[in-house]
Structure formats: C-alpha cells, structure tokens
Amino acid sequence: MWFNSFEQTCYSFIKQEKKYKLLVNRKGYTPEHFSVQKLWKDKFFSNGILDNTIAVAFLIEEGDILNHLEQSNTKDNVIFSSNYDQLIDWLSKY
C-alpha cells in the first residue's frame, strides 16, 4: 500500500535526523469515500512525521475529496492541490 512507502520514506529521513519537504503525487488515486480523510490524518499527520517535516504537498485529483481536504486542513505546513506548478512553487518558497 502506498501509505506504507510514504511512511518508510519519511522515517528514512528521520533516522538520519534530516528535515524534509515532500511532494506526494497521488494524481489518479480517487478514493471512493471521505473516510480516507481519517486514514490520511492518522498516517500523514502523526507527530512523528510532522515534527520532522518542513512541508508536505499532496497533488491529487480535483473533486469532492480535494475540496474536503483543502477545507478541513489545519496544518500550515501541509497543502492539497490539483495544480502541480502551484505545489512546486509553494514548496520552494516554504
């Protein structure tokens, strides 16, 4: 599952005591239910990961899930968008 490789990538940086910025490309992945929001929060926004993350950007398809994630996001160092260029610009300036 791609969640596991996300965690593995983050923890490989954490073990090296390096802070990181990530662009997570999930374009094409279209979850069928909003319950994915809880799973994403549990996996991506755990203290272990966020304490070591400078910024993380999620590239996902336009639609209800993107709208919900954008509206419910409370983290300053996390962004959701369907616009690759916007995310690259945001990560570069963060």
PDB file of C-alpha atoms in Angstrom:
ATOM      1  CA  MET A   1       0.000   0.000   0.000  1.00  0.00           C
ATOM      2  CA  TRP A   2       1.344   3.441  -0.874  1.00  0.00           C
ATOM      3  CA  PHE A   3       0.773   4.707   2.678  1.00  0.00           C
ATOM      4  CA  ASN A   4       3.495   2.356   3.876  1.00  0.00           C
ATOM      5  CA  SER A   5       6.057   3.586   1.350  1.00  0.00           C
ATOM      6  CA  PHE A   6       5.208   7.162   2.357  1.00  0.00           C
ATOM      7  CA  GLU A   7       5.967   6.311   5.992  1.00  0.00           C
ATOM      8  CA  GLN A   8       9.145   4.450   5.047  1.00  0.00           C
ATOM      9  CA  THR A   9      10.377   7.451   3.067  1.00  0.00           C
ATOM     10  CA  CYS A  10       9.672   9.834   5.942  1.00  0.00           C
ATOM     11  CA  TYR A  11      11.287   7.611   8.539  1.00  0.00           C
ATOM     12  CA  SER A  12      14.397   7.126   6.413  1.00  0.00           C
ATOM     13  CA  PHE A  13      14.948  10.905   6.676  1.00  0.00           C
ATOM     14  CA  ILE A  14      14.012  10.949  10.365  1.00  0.00           C
ATOM     15  CA  LYS A  15      16.576   8.232  11.168  1.00  0.00           C
ATOM     16  CA  GLN A  16      19.225  10.434   9.539  1.00  0.00           C
ATOM     17  CA  GLU A  17      17.944  13.384  11.621  1.00  0.00           C
ATOM     18  CA  LYS A  18      17.154  15.334   8.451  1.00  0.00           C
ATOM     19  CA  LYS A  19      14.203  17.668   7.992  1.00  0.00           C
ATOM     20  CA  TYR A  20      12.473  17.340   4.641  1.00  0.00           C
ATOM     21  CA  LYS A  21       9.930  18.696   2.198  1.00  0.00           C
ATOM     22  CA  LEU A  22       7.836  16.243   0.235  1.00  0.00           C
ATOM     23  CA  LEU A  23       5.662  16.356  -2.849  1.00  0.00           C
ATOM     24  CA  VAL A  24       3.288  13.395  -2.743  1.00  0.00           C
ATOM     25  CA  ASN A  25       1.858  12.729  -6.193  1.00  0.00           C
ATOM     26  CA  ARG A  26      -1.469  10.953  -5.819  1.00  0.00           C
ATOM     27  CA  LYS A  27      -2.969  12.221  -9.064  1.00  0.00           C
ATOM     28  CA  GLY A  28      -5.079   9.417 -10.444  1.00  0.00           C
ATOM     29  CA  TYR A  29      -5.836   7.991  -6.999  1.00  0.00           C
ATOM     30  CA  THR A  30      -9.516   8.608  -6.359  1.00  0.00           C
ATOM     31  CA  PRO A  31     -10.734   7.259  -3.028  1.00  0.00           C
ATOM     32  CA  GLU A  32     -14.409   6.443  -3.004  1.00  0.00           C
ATOM     33  CA  HIS A  33     -15.247   7.659   0.474  1.00  0.00           C
ATOM     34  CA  PHE A  34     -14.436  10.513   2.829  1.00  0.00           C
ATOM     35  CA  SER A  35     -13.296   8.008   5.450  1.00  0.00           C
ATOM     36  CA  VAL A  36      -9.931   8.198   3.682  1.00  0.00           C
ATOM     37  CA  GLN A  37      -9.565  11.564   5.456  1.00  0.00           C
ATOM     38  CA  LYS A  38      -9.133   9.836   8.842  1.00  0.00           C
ATOM     39  CA  LEU A  39      -6.631   7.348   7.463  1.00  0.00           C
ATOM     40  CA  TRP A  40      -4.645  10.157   5.827  1.00  0.00           C
ATOM     41  CA  LYS A  41      -4.601  12.136   9.070  1.00  0.00           C
ATOM     42  CA  ASP A  42      -3.521   9.099  11.070  1.00  0.00           C
ATOM     43  CA  LYS A  43      -0.728   8.198   8.640  1.00  0.00           C
ATOM     44  CA  PHE A  44       0.493  11.526   7.281  1.00  0.00           C
ATOM     45  CA  PHE A  45      -0.062  13.827  10.174  1.00  0.00           C
ATOM     46  CA  SER A  46       1.263  11.801  13.077  1.00  0.00           C
ATOM     47  CA  ASN A  47       3.535  13.736  15.424  1.00  0.00           C
ATOM     48  CA  GLY A  48       6.497  11.554  14.462  1.00  0.00           C
ATOM     49  CA  ILE A  49       6.210  12.612  10.847  1.00  0.00           C
ATOM     50  CA  LEU A  50       5.090  16.226  11.282  1.00  0.00           C
ATOM     51  CA  ASP A  51       7.767  17.027  13.861  1.00  0.00           C
ATOM     52  CA  ASN A  52      10.393  16.335  11.200  1.00  0.00           C
ATOM     53  CA  THR A  53       8.609  17.674   8.125  1.00  0.00           C
ATOM     54  CA  ILE A  54       9.324  21.152   6.868  1.00  0.00           C
ATOM     55  CA  ALA A  55       6.436  20.960   4.404  1.00  0.00           C
ATOM     56  CA  VAL A  56       4.413  18.382   2.510  1.00  0.00           C
ATOM     57  CA  ALA A  57       2.333  18.964  -0.605  1.00  0.00           C
ATOM     58  CA  PHE A  58      -0.227  16.497  -1.931  1.00  0.00           C
ATOM     59  CA  LEU A  59      -1.023  16.513  -5.648  1.00  0.00           C
ATOM     60  CA  ILE A  60      -4.471  14.949  -6.057  1.00  0.00           C
ATOM     61  CA  GLU A  61      -7.378  14.988  -8.480  1.00  0.00           C
ATOM     62  CA  GLU A  62      -9.934  17.769  -8.434  1.00  0.00           C
ATOM     63  CA  GLY A  63     -13.225  16.851  -6.831  1.00  0.00           C
ATOM     64  CA  ASP A  64     -15.031  16.379  -3.552  1.00  0.00           C
ATOM     65  CA  ILE A  65     -12.103  14.732  -1.753  1.00  0.00           C
ATOM     66  CA  LEU A  66      -9.727  17.565  -2.697  1.00  0.00           C
ATOM     67  CA  ASN A  67     -12.289  20.172  -1.653  1.00  0.00           C
ATOM     68  CA  HIS A  68     -12.841  18.408   1.665  1.00  0.00           C
ATOM     69  CA  LEU A  69      -9.106  18.092   2.369  1.00  0.00           C
ATOM     70  CA  GLU A  70      -8.468  21.748   1.493  1.00  0.00           C
ATOM     71  CA  GLN A  71     -11.310  22.958   3.702  1.00  0.00           C
ATOM     72  CA  SER A  72     -10.533  20.716   6.682  1.00  0.00           C
ATOM     73  CA  ASN A  73      -6.748  21.124   6.661  1.00  0.00           C
ATOM     74  CA  THR A  74      -5.496  22.877   9.792  1.00  0.00           C
ATOM     75  CA  LYS A  75      -1.753  22.437   9.234  1.00  0.00           C
ATOM     76  CA  ASP A  76       0.288  25.374   7.942  1.00  0.00           C
ATOM     77  CA  ASN A  77       2.971  23.115   6.515  1.00  0.00           C
ATOM     78  CA  VAL A  78       0.555  20.943   4.509  1.00  0.00           C
ATOM     79  CA  ILE A  79      -1.173  21.793   1.246  1.00  0.00           C
ATOM     80  CA  PHE A  80      -3.508  19.890  -1.079  1.00  0.00           C
ATOM     81  CA  SER A  81      -3.972  20.843  -4.716  1.00  0.00           C
ATOM     82  CA  SER A  82      -4.522  19.519  -8.215  1.00  0.00           C
ATOM     83  CA  ASN A  83      -2.086  22.108  -9.594  1.00  0.00           C
ATOM     84  CA  TYR A  84       1.475  20.768  -9.814  1.00  0.00           C
ATOM     85  CA  ASP A  85       3.065  24.155 -10.519  1.00  0.00           C
ATOM     86  CA  GLN A  86       1.309  25.724  -7.525  1.00  0.00           C
ATOM     87  CA  LEU A  87       2.620  22.966  -5.244  1.00  0.00           C
ATOM     88  CA  ILE A  88       6.195  23.218  -6.528  1.00  0.00           C
ATOM     89  CA  ASP A  89       6.115  26.987  -6.061  1.00  0.00           C
ATOM     90  CA  TRP A  90       4.677  26.644  -2.544  1.00  0.00           C
ATOM     91  CA  LEU A  91       7.256  24.011  -1.532  1.00  0.00           C
ATOM     92  CA  SER A  92      10.114  26.076  -2.951  1.00  0.00           C
ATOM     93  CA  LYS A  93       9.076  29.162  -1.001  1.00  0.00           C
ATOM     94  CA  TYR A  94       8.134  27.402   2.240  1.00  0.00           C
TER      95      TYR A  94
END
